[in-house]
Amino acid sequence: MLEAMGQAAKQASYQLSTLSTAQKNAALLLMADMLEANSQSIIDANKLDMAAARESGMSEALLDRLLLTPARLSAIASDVRDVCRLSDPVGQVIDGSQLDSGLKLERRRVPLGVIGVIYEARPNVTIDVASLCLKTGNAVILRGGKETHHTNLATVKVIQQALEQGGLPAAAVQAIQSPDRELVAEMLRLHQYIDMLIPRGGAALHKLCREQSTIPVITGGIGVCHTFVDESVDFEKALTVIESAKVQRPSACNSLETLLVHQAIADSFLPALSVRMHQAGVTLHASENALPLLSNGPASVVAVTEEDYRDEWLSLDLNITVVADLDAAVAHIRQYGTEHSDAILTRSISSAERFVREVDSSAVYVNASTRFTDGGQFGLGAEVAVSTQKLHARGPMGLEALTTYKWIGYGDDLVRA
């Protein structure tokens, strides 16, 4: 079955690679219109997945990721239209030169070919990935988790109808329908058809793909995100950023998980933090040196564990640690971070610049929330993933990250001397 899907995707990718920007944009607009026109069928399918997820005891954080509402689906369709307005990277000349031999050489952006994406309880990924791949002339094979089974089937059905109506091959966007986990292992070895693999899920999925895939893998999306509060901050402004970073959407990979507070202000800052977090319903997981300063506050507080520092909460929970200085904050991030998104709140230019230089994450912020690490916020349109590795792509992966390049040489019946 996967062999046939791979062959169909590869053939579709050849056709997609020849499309003009206008043709691709027309297909995207049609996709957005049909997603809205068929929204009820997708939402009804999502209700089946939500019911099954609740029955299985899925956490509130994952339920939030799984849920599709009319407003969310409309926003996703709007994201598809936004992709139309983005510059098409395919065909762009990156650079070029005239060699002494007379050969005119240039590097030109081209599609990767076929993208494979494995993801869990994230139905929006289906549409985000399909739109970005179509814009960049790539075919895609999707393998969602069993949690999104009905939602994905309904969504892909609508997308394929839009493709066919627009005169494009339905095989440009395919989904593995069976929940059989053995098919994941088979997909990881489909290197003759799939050019790049992107896992979007937990650490176990990323580990599986790194260890077993014969296809180049882009890993990321696991966000143990930190914010360091130094001794120079304005308390009220800092608390507002912290609350937003934790509370706005705690199930997102760019939400705040660990707060590092400079010891010079801990005595006064942590009680104020407790009040703000109590109002937001956040449970604090405090280090040994932070616990006494939080124990009399209104927020729920428990002792933090080593495991807490290493995992995403994806919920209304926040680790709190008092650190001696900037060096200690950077050391903590290097030990426990996932190189996703980390921030410093400070009024010191020198501290800000040191933090930016020394924290090696895909996105580093000064006096801003980590929640900005997002393709839409970065002006990239919908994102296919957030890469935390260093080769090919890093951070939110938009259109350019789904392209490669080829060298093109122009001569006049030129031969090498």
Short mmCIF file of C-alpha atoms in Angstrom, two decimals:
data_model
loop_
_atom_site.label_atom_id
_atom_site.label_comp_id
_atom_site.label_asym_id
_atom_site.label_seq_id
_atom_site.Cartn_x
_atom_site.Cartn_y
_atom_site.Cartn_z
CA MET A 1 0.00 0.00 0.00
CA LEU A 2 2.69 2.54 0.96
CA GLU A 3 4.73 1.61 -2.10
CA ALA A 4 1.81 2.61 -4.32
CA MET A 5 1.27 5.83 -2.34
CA GLY A 6 4.94 6.68 -2.69
CA GLN A 7 4.91 6.10 -6.43
CA ALA A 8 1.78 8.24 -6.84
CA ALA A 9 3.26 11.01 -4.70
CA LYS A 10 6.49 11.02 -6.70
CA GLN A 11 4.58 11.28 -9.98
CA ALA A 12 2.44 14.08 -8.55
CA SER A 13 5.56 15.94 -7.42
CA TYR A 14 6.84 16.05 -11.01
CA GLN A 15 3.65 17.81 -12.13
CA LEU A 16 3.60 20.16 -9.13
CA SER A 17 7.19 21.25 -9.76
CA THR A 18 6.21 22.70 -13.13
CA LEU A 19 3.28 24.80 -11.90
CA SER A 20 3.37 28.58 -12.02
CA THR A 21 2.80 30.64 -8.89
CA ALA A 22 -0.61 31.69 -10.23
CA GLN A 23 -1.67 28.05 -10.70
CA LYS A 24 -0.59 27.13 -7.19
CA ASN A 25 -2.33 30.13 -5.66
CA ALA A 26 -5.55 29.32 -7.51
CA ALA A 27 -5.47 25.80 -6.06
CA LEU A 28 -4.85 27.16 -2.56
CA LEU A 29 -7.78 29.57 -2.77
CA LEU A 30 -10.02 26.75 -3.94
CA MET A 31 -8.79 24.60 -1.04
CA ALA A 32 -9.61 27.34 1.48
CA ASP A 33 -13.08 27.87 0.02
CA MET A 34 -13.88 24.16 0.05
CA LEU A 35 -12.62 23.73 3.61
CA GLU A 36 -15.08 26.40 4.73
CA ALA A 37 -17.88 25.04 2.55
CA ASN A 38 -17.39 21.56 4.02
CA SER A 39 -16.53 22.67 7.54
CA GLN A 40 -19.45 20.84 9.13
CA SER A 41 -18.33 17.44 7.85
CA ILE A 42 -14.83 18.06 9.23
CA ILE A 43 -16.13 19.26 12.60
CA ASP A 44 -18.53 16.30 12.84
CA ALA A 45 -15.57 13.95 12.22
CA ASN A 46 -13.57 15.83 14.85
CA LYS A 47 -16.37 15.27 17.38
CA LEU A 48 -15.93 11.51 16.93
CA ASP A 49 -12.20 11.86 17.62
CA MET A 50 -12.82 14.08 20.64
CA ALA A 51 -15.30 11.61 22.14
CA ALA A 52 -12.88 8.74 21.72
CA ALA A 53 -10.04 10.81 23.16
CA ARG A 54 -12.03 11.74 26.28
CA GLU A 55 -13.03 8.13 26.77
CA SER A 56 -9.39 7.07 26.58
CA GLY A 57 -8.43 9.60 29.28
CA MET A 58 -6.45 11.99 27.08
CA SER A 59 -5.04 14.98 28.96
CA GLU A 60 -6.65 18.39 28.68
CA ALA A 61 -3.54 19.71 26.92
CA LEU A 62 -3.80 17.12 24.14
CA LEU A 63 -7.58 17.51 23.96
CA ASP A 64 -7.02 21.20 23.27
CA ARG A 65 -4.62 20.35 20.45
CA LEU A 66 -7.11 17.90 18.97
CA LEU A 67 -10.18 20.15 19.10
CA LEU A 68 -11.46 21.84 15.94
CA THR A 69 -14.12 24.51 16.33
CA PRO A 70 -15.76 26.57 13.57
CA ALA A 71 -13.59 29.52 14.60
CA ARG A 72 -10.39 27.46 14.51
CA LEU A 73 -11.23 25.94 11.14
CA SER A 74 -12.06 29.35 9.73
CA ALA A 75 -8.74 30.67 11.02
CA ILE A 76 -6.91 27.74 9.40
CA ALA A 77 -8.64 28.45 6.07
CA SER A 78 -7.55 32.08 6.42
CA ASP A 79 -4.00 30.86 6.94
CA VAL A 80 -4.24 29.01 3.62
CA ARG A 81 -5.25 32.25 1.91
CA ASP A 82 -2.36 34.01 3.62
CA VAL A 83 0.03 31.51 2.03
CA CYS A 84 -1.20 32.74 -1.37
CA ARG A 85 0.03 36.23 -0.52
CA LEU A 86 3.51 35.02 0.37
CA SER A 87 6.35 35.19 -2.10
CA ASP A 88 6.89 31.92 -3.97
CA PRO A 89 10.48 30.80 -3.36
CA VAL A 90 10.49 28.26 -6.20
CA GLY A 91 12.49 29.55 -9.14
CA GLN A 92 14.26 32.26 -7.15
CA VAL A 93 17.93 32.69 -8.02
CA ILE A 94 19.88 32.60 -4.76
CA ASP A 95 23.18 33.78 -6.24
CA GLY A 96 25.32 33.42 -9.33
CA SER A 97 28.59 34.30 -10.97
CA GLN A 98 30.51 34.30 -14.26
CA LEU A 99 33.49 31.93 -14.01
CA ASP A 100 36.87 32.46 -15.69
CA SER A 101 36.05 29.45 -17.88
CA GLY A 102 33.16 31.38 -19.37
CA LEU A 103 30.52 29.31 -17.55
CA LYS A 104 27.67 31.36 -16.14
CA LEU A 105 26.63 29.69 -12.89
CA GLU A 106 23.57 30.21 -10.69
CA ARG A 107 21.79 28.52 -7.77
CA ARG A 108 18.03 28.30 -8.20
CA ARG A 109 15.42 27.22 -5.62
CA VAL A 110 13.48 24.06 -6.48
CA PRO A 111 10.99 21.87 -4.58
CA LEU A 112 12.29 19.07 -2.40
CA GLY A 113 9.92 16.56 -4.04
CA VAL A 114 7.89 14.46 -1.60
CA ILE A 115 7.54 15.35 2.08
CA GLY A 116 6.50 12.82 4.71
CA VAL A 117 4.93 14.11 7.93
CA ILE A 118 4.12 12.00 11.00
CA TYR A 119 2.08 13.78 13.66
CA GLU A 120 -0.15 13.09 16.62
CA ALA A 121 -3.17 14.98 18.00
CA ARG A 122 -2.80 18.01 15.74
CA PRO A 123 -5.49 18.12 13.01
CA ASN A 124 -4.46 21.61 11.92
CA VAL A 125 -1.16 20.14 10.71
CA THR A 126 -3.01 18.40 7.87
CA ILE A 127 -4.07 21.69 6.34
CA ASP A 128 -0.96 23.68 7.25
CA VAL A 129 1.37 21.14 5.68
CA ALA A 130 -0.81 20.62 2.60
CA SER A 131 -0.91 24.35 1.87
CA LEU A 132 2.83 24.91 2.34
CA CYS A 133 3.73 21.87 0.26
CA LEU A 134 1.40 22.90 -2.55
CA LYS A 135 2.82 26.44 -2.59
CA THR A 136 6.35 25.04 -2.91
CA GLY A 137 5.47 22.38 -5.50
CA ASN A 138 5.94 19.41 -3.17
CA ALA A 139 3.72 16.36 -2.78
CA VAL A 140 3.07 15.14 0.76
CA ILE A 141 2.24 11.88 2.52
CA LEU A 142 0.63 12.39 5.93
CA ARG A 143 0.44 9.95 8.80
CA GLY A 144 -1.64 11.35 11.65
CA GLY A 145 -2.13 9.61 14.96
CA LYS A 146 -5.11 7.45 15.77
CA GLU A 147 -6.43 10.36 17.85
CA THR A 148 -7.05 12.38 14.66
CA HIS A 149 -8.19 9.49 12.46
CA HIS A 150 -11.70 10.68 11.54
CA THR A 151 -10.70 14.35 11.34
CA ASN A 152 -7.80 13.64 9.00
CA LEU A 153 -9.86 11.45 6.68
CA ALA A 154 -12.55 14.12 6.35
CA THR A 155 -10.00 16.90 5.85
CA VAL A 156 -7.90 15.09 3.26
CA LYS A 157 -11.05 14.12 1.36
CA VAL A 158 -11.95 17.80 1.01
CA ILE A 159 -8.39 18.77 0.05
CA GLN A 160 -8.23 16.08 -2.65
CA GLN A 161 -11.58 17.20 -4.04
CA ALA A 162 -10.21 20.73 -4.27
CA LEU A 163 -7.06 19.52 -6.02
CA GLU A 164 -9.01 17.53 -8.59
CA GLN A 165 -11.41 20.38 -9.16
CA GLY A 166 -8.41 22.60 -9.80
CA GLY A 167 -6.95 20.16 -12.32
CA LEU A 168 -4.19 18.85 -10.05
CA PRO A 169 -3.48 15.24 -9.00
CA ALA A 170 -5.24 14.12 -5.82
CA ALA A 171 -2.07 12.19 -4.97
CA ALA A 172 -0.37 15.52 -4.25
CA VAL A 173 -1.83 15.21 -0.72
CA GLN A 174 -2.29 11.69 0.65
CA ALA A 175 -2.91 10.33 4.12
CA ILE A 176 -2.19 6.86 5.49
CA GLN A 177 -5.62 5.79 6.66
CA SER A 178 -4.79 2.71 8.69
CA PRO A 179 -3.84 3.28 12.36
CA ASP A 180 -1.50 0.26 12.21
CA ARG A 181 1.77 1.38 13.83
CA GLU A 182 3.73 -1.02 11.63
CA LEU A 183 3.04 1.33 8.74
CA VAL A 184 5.12 4.01 10.46
CA ALA A 185 8.16 1.74 10.37
CA GLU A 186 7.46 1.02 6.71
CA MET A 187 7.11 4.73 5.97
CA LEU A 188 10.49 5.43 7.58
CA ARG A 189 12.13 3.20 4.95
CA LEU A 190 10.39 4.70 1.91
CA HIS A 191 13.50 6.66 0.92
CA GLN A 192 13.11 5.93 -2.79
CA TYR A 193 9.99 8.11 -2.82
CA ILE A 194 10.06 10.42 0.24
CA ASP A 195 12.76 13.10 0.21
CA MET A 196 12.35 14.54 3.72
CA LEU A 197 10.57 13.34 6.85
CA ILE A 198 9.13 15.61 9.54
CA PRO A 199 7.88 14.11 12.83
CA ARG A 200 5.60 16.33 14.92
CA GLY A 201 4.91 14.80 18.29
CA GLY A 202 6.55 13.70 21.51
CA ALA A 203 10.12 12.76 22.27
CA ALA A 204 9.44 9.05 21.64
CA LEU A 205 8.32 9.73 18.06
CA HIS A 206 11.37 11.88 17.35
CA LYS A 207 13.68 9.21 18.77
CA LEU A 208 12.01 6.52 16.65
CA CYS A 209 12.43 8.56 13.48
CA ARG A 210 16.06 9.48 14.18
CA GLU A 211 17.02 5.89 14.89
CA GLN A 212 15.03 3.99 12.24
CA SER A 213 14.51 6.32 9.29
CA THR A 214 16.47 5.90 6.07
CA ILE A 215 15.09 9.31 5.03
CA PRO A 216 16.60 12.64 6.15
CA VAL A 217 14.66 13.72 9.27
CA ILE A 218 13.89 17.24 10.50
CA THR A 219 13.37 17.07 14.27
CA GLY A 220 11.94 19.70 16.56
CA GLY A 221 8.73 20.95 18.08
CA ILE A 222 9.55 19.75 21.60
CA GLY A 223 9.70 22.97 23.58
CA VAL A 224 11.06 23.08 27.10
CA CYS A 225 11.07 26.88 26.94
CA HIS A 226 12.70 29.12 29.54
CA THR A 227 12.50 32.76 30.59
CA PHE A 228 15.20 34.35 32.75
CA VAL A 229 14.13 37.34 34.88
CA ASP A 230 17.18 39.39 35.77
CA GLU A 231 17.55 41.91 38.61
CA SER A 232 16.80 45.00 36.50
CA VAL A 233 13.23 44.25 35.40
CA ASP A 234 10.06 46.23 35.90
CA PHE A 235 8.02 43.73 37.95
CA GLU A 236 4.62 44.51 36.49
CA LYS A 237 5.81 44.35 32.89
CA ALA A 238 7.73 41.14 33.55
CA LEU A 239 4.72 39.48 35.20
CA THR A 240 2.54 40.37 32.22
CA VAL A 241 4.95 38.72 29.77
CA ILE A 242 5.32 35.63 31.99
CA GLU A 243 1.58 35.21 32.40
CA SER A 244 0.98 35.49 28.67
CA ALA A 245 3.80 33.08 27.83
CA LYS A 246 2.37 30.46 30.20
CA VAL A 247 -1.37 30.98 30.01
CA GLN A 248 -2.27 32.15 26.50
CA ARG A 249 -2.12 28.60 25.13
CA PRO A 250 -0.33 26.26 27.53
CA SER A 251 -0.63 23.25 25.22
CA ALA A 252 1.57 24.90 22.56
CA CYS A 253 5.21 23.87 22.16
CA ASN A 254 6.34 27.50 22.54
CA SER A 255 4.63 28.09 25.90
CA LEU A 256 6.78 28.86 28.94
CA GLU A 257 7.76 25.81 31.04
CA THR A 258 10.54 27.04 33.36
CA LEU A 259 11.04 30.47 34.90
CA LEU A 260 14.52 31.38 36.15
CA VAL A 261 14.62 34.29 38.63
CA HIS A 262 17.72 36.22 39.68
CA GLN A 263 18.42 35.78 43.39
CA ALA A 264 18.76 39.54 43.92
CA ILE A 265 15.03 40.08 43.37
CA ALA A 266 13.63 36.66 44.34
CA ASP A 267 12.45 37.74 47.83
CA SER A 268 10.09 40.35 46.39
CA PHE A 269 9.42 39.04 42.88
CA LEU A 270 8.29 35.50 43.75
CA PRO A 271 5.47 36.55 46.13
CA ALA A 272 4.16 38.88 43.40
CA LEU A 273 4.47 36.04 40.89
CA SER A 274 2.48 33.76 43.21
CA VAL A 275 -0.42 36.23 43.25
CA ARG A 276 -0.45 36.55 39.44
CA MET A 277 -0.17 32.79 38.85
CA HIS A 278 -2.90 32.05 41.39
CA GLN A 279 -5.23 34.36 39.50
CA ALA A 280 -4.39 32.48 36.29
CA GLY A 281 -4.83 29.03 37.86
CA VAL A 282 -1.19 28.03 37.42
CA THR A 283 0.47 25.46 39.72
CA LEU A 284 4.09 26.27 40.59
CA HIS A 285 6.79 23.59 40.79
CA ALA A 286 9.49 25.23 42.88
CA SER A 287 13.16 24.48 43.39
CA GLU A 288 14.52 24.07 46.91
CA ASN A 289 15.66 27.72 47.05
CA ALA A 290 12.36 29.03 45.61
CA LEU A 291 9.97 26.94 47.71
CA PRO A 292 10.25 28.99 50.96
CA LEU A 293 9.61 32.21 49.05
CA LEU A 294 6.44 30.81 47.48
CA SER A 295 5.02 28.74 50.33
CA ASN A 296 3.08 31.64 51.86
CA GLY A 297 1.63 32.83 48.56
CA PRO A 298 -1.82 32.05 47.23
CA ALA A 299 -0.67 29.95 44.24
CA SER A 300 -0.53 26.17 44.56
CA VAL A 301 3.10 25.14 44.95
CA VAL A 302 4.90 21.80 45.06
CA ALA A 303 8.54 20.76 44.91
CA VAL A 304 10.00 20.51 41.43
CA THR A 305 11.62 17.26 40.26
CA GLU A 306 14.47 16.58 37.86
CA GLU A 307 11.98 15.08 35.42
CA ASP A 308 9.87 18.27 35.56
CA TYR A 309 12.81 20.27 34.19
CA ARG A 310 13.24 17.97 31.19
CA ASP A 311 9.63 17.52 30.02
CA GLU A 312 7.01 19.80 28.52
CA TRP A 313 4.12 20.49 30.88
CA LEU A 314 1.78 21.65 28.10
CA SER A 315 -0.59 22.61 30.89
CA LEU A 316 -1.08 25.26 33.58
CA ASP A 317 2.07 24.22 35.43
CA LEU A 318 5.31 26.20 35.69
CA ASN A 319 8.74 25.34 37.06
CA ILE A 320 10.34 28.08 39.22
CA THR A 321 14.06 28.22 40.00
CA VAL A 322 16.17 30.92 41.68
CA VAL A 323 19.57 31.35 40.02
CA ALA A 324 22.65 33.26 41.14
CA ASP A 325 23.20 35.23 37.94
CA LEU A 326 23.09 35.19 34.15
CA ASP A 327 25.80 32.53 33.98
CA ALA A 328 23.71 30.19 36.11
CA ALA A 329 20.62 30.87 34.00
CA VAL A 330 22.46 30.07 30.78
CA ALA A 331 23.92 26.91 32.34
CA HIS A 332 20.43 25.75 33.36
CA ILE A 333 19.07 26.34 29.86
CA ARG A 334 21.98 24.48 28.29
CA GLN A 335 21.38 21.52 30.61
CA TYR A 336 17.60 21.23 30.36
CA GLY A 337 16.52 23.16 27.27
CA THR A 338 15.55 21.71 23.91
CA GLU A 339 16.94 24.60 21.81
CA HIS A 340 13.40 25.68 20.91
CA SER A 341 12.61 29.12 22.40
CA ASP A 342 14.17 30.94 25.36
CA ALA A 343 13.88 34.51 26.61
CA ILE A 344 15.41 37.08 28.93
CA LEU A 345 13.51 39.88 30.65
CA THR A 346 15.96 42.68 31.39
CA ARG A 347 16.69 46.41 31.17
CA SER A 348 20.40 45.76 30.69
CA ILE A 349 21.64 45.94 27.09
CA SER A 350 24.82 44.05 27.96
CA SER A 351 22.90 41.23 29.68
CA ALA A 352 20.52 41.00 26.74
CA GLU A 353 23.37 40.73 24.25
CA ARG A 354 25.18 38.12 26.34
CA PHE A 355 22.01 36.04 26.59
CA VAL A 356 21.46 36.22 22.84
CA ARG A 357 25.06 35.17 22.14
CA GLU A 358 25.27 32.39 24.70
CA VAL A 359 21.84 30.69 24.46
CA ASP A 360 21.94 28.45 21.40
CA SER A 361 18.24 28.05 20.67
CA SER A 362 16.37 28.31 17.38
CA ALA A 363 14.61 31.43 18.70
CA VAL A 364 15.93 33.74 21.44
CA TYR A 365 13.90 36.69 22.77
CA VAL A 366 14.67 39.86 24.67
CA ASN A 367 11.73 41.28 26.65
CA ALA A 368 9.20 39.23 24.69
CA SER A 369 7.16 36.08 25.12
CA THR A 370 8.38 32.74 23.77
CA ARG A 371 4.89 32.33 22.26
CA PHE A 372 6.05 34.29 19.20
CA THR A 373 7.87 31.25 17.78
CA ASP A 374 5.30 30.53 15.12
CA GLY A 375 5.28 30.68 11.33
CA GLY A 376 2.33 33.03 11.25
CA GLN A 377 3.84 35.40 13.82
CA PHE A 378 7.15 35.40 11.94
CA GLY A 379 5.42 36.34 8.69
CA LEU A 380 6.09 32.94 7.13
CA GLY A 381 2.43 31.94 6.85
CA ALA A 382 1.47 28.54 8.21
CA GLU A 383 4.41 26.46 9.40
CA VAL A 384 5.19 22.84 8.67
CA ALA A 385 7.15 22.45 11.92
CA VAL A 386 9.55 24.18 14.30
CA SER A 387 13.01 22.76 13.74
CA THR A 388 15.41 22.66 16.69
CA GLN A 389 18.28 21.21 14.69
CA LYS A 390 20.93 23.14 12.81
CA LEU A 391 21.13 21.66 9.31
CA HIS A 392 18.89 22.77 6.43
CA ALA A 393 16.26 24.57 8.53
CA ARG A 394 15.96 26.05 12.02
CA GLY A 395 13.03 27.54 13.88
CA PRO A 396 9.58 27.87 12.28
CA MET A 397 9.73 26.18 8.89
CA GLY A 398 7.94 28.14 6.22
CA LEU A 399 8.15 28.02 2.45
CA GLU A 400 11.91 28.32 1.95
CA ALA A 401 12.51 25.39 4.30
CA LEU A 402 10.54 23.17 1.89
CA THR A 403 12.88 23.92 -0.98
CA THR A 404 16.38 22.94 -1.95
CA TYR A 405 18.43 24.29 -4.84
CA LYS A 406 20.12 23.14 -7.99
CA TRP A 407 23.22 24.50 -9.70
CA ILE A 408 22.60 25.63 -13.27
CA GLY A 409 25.46 26.30 -15.66
CA TYR A 410 25.08 28.21 -18.95
CA GLY A 411 27.74 28.00 -21.64
CA ASP A 412 28.24 28.60 -25.35
CA ASP A 413 29.23 25.12 -26.49
CA LEU A 414 31.66 25.27 -23.58
CA VAL A 415 34.07 22.45 -22.70
CA ARG A 416 36.39 22.09 -19.73
CA ALA A 417 40.00 22.84 -20.51
#
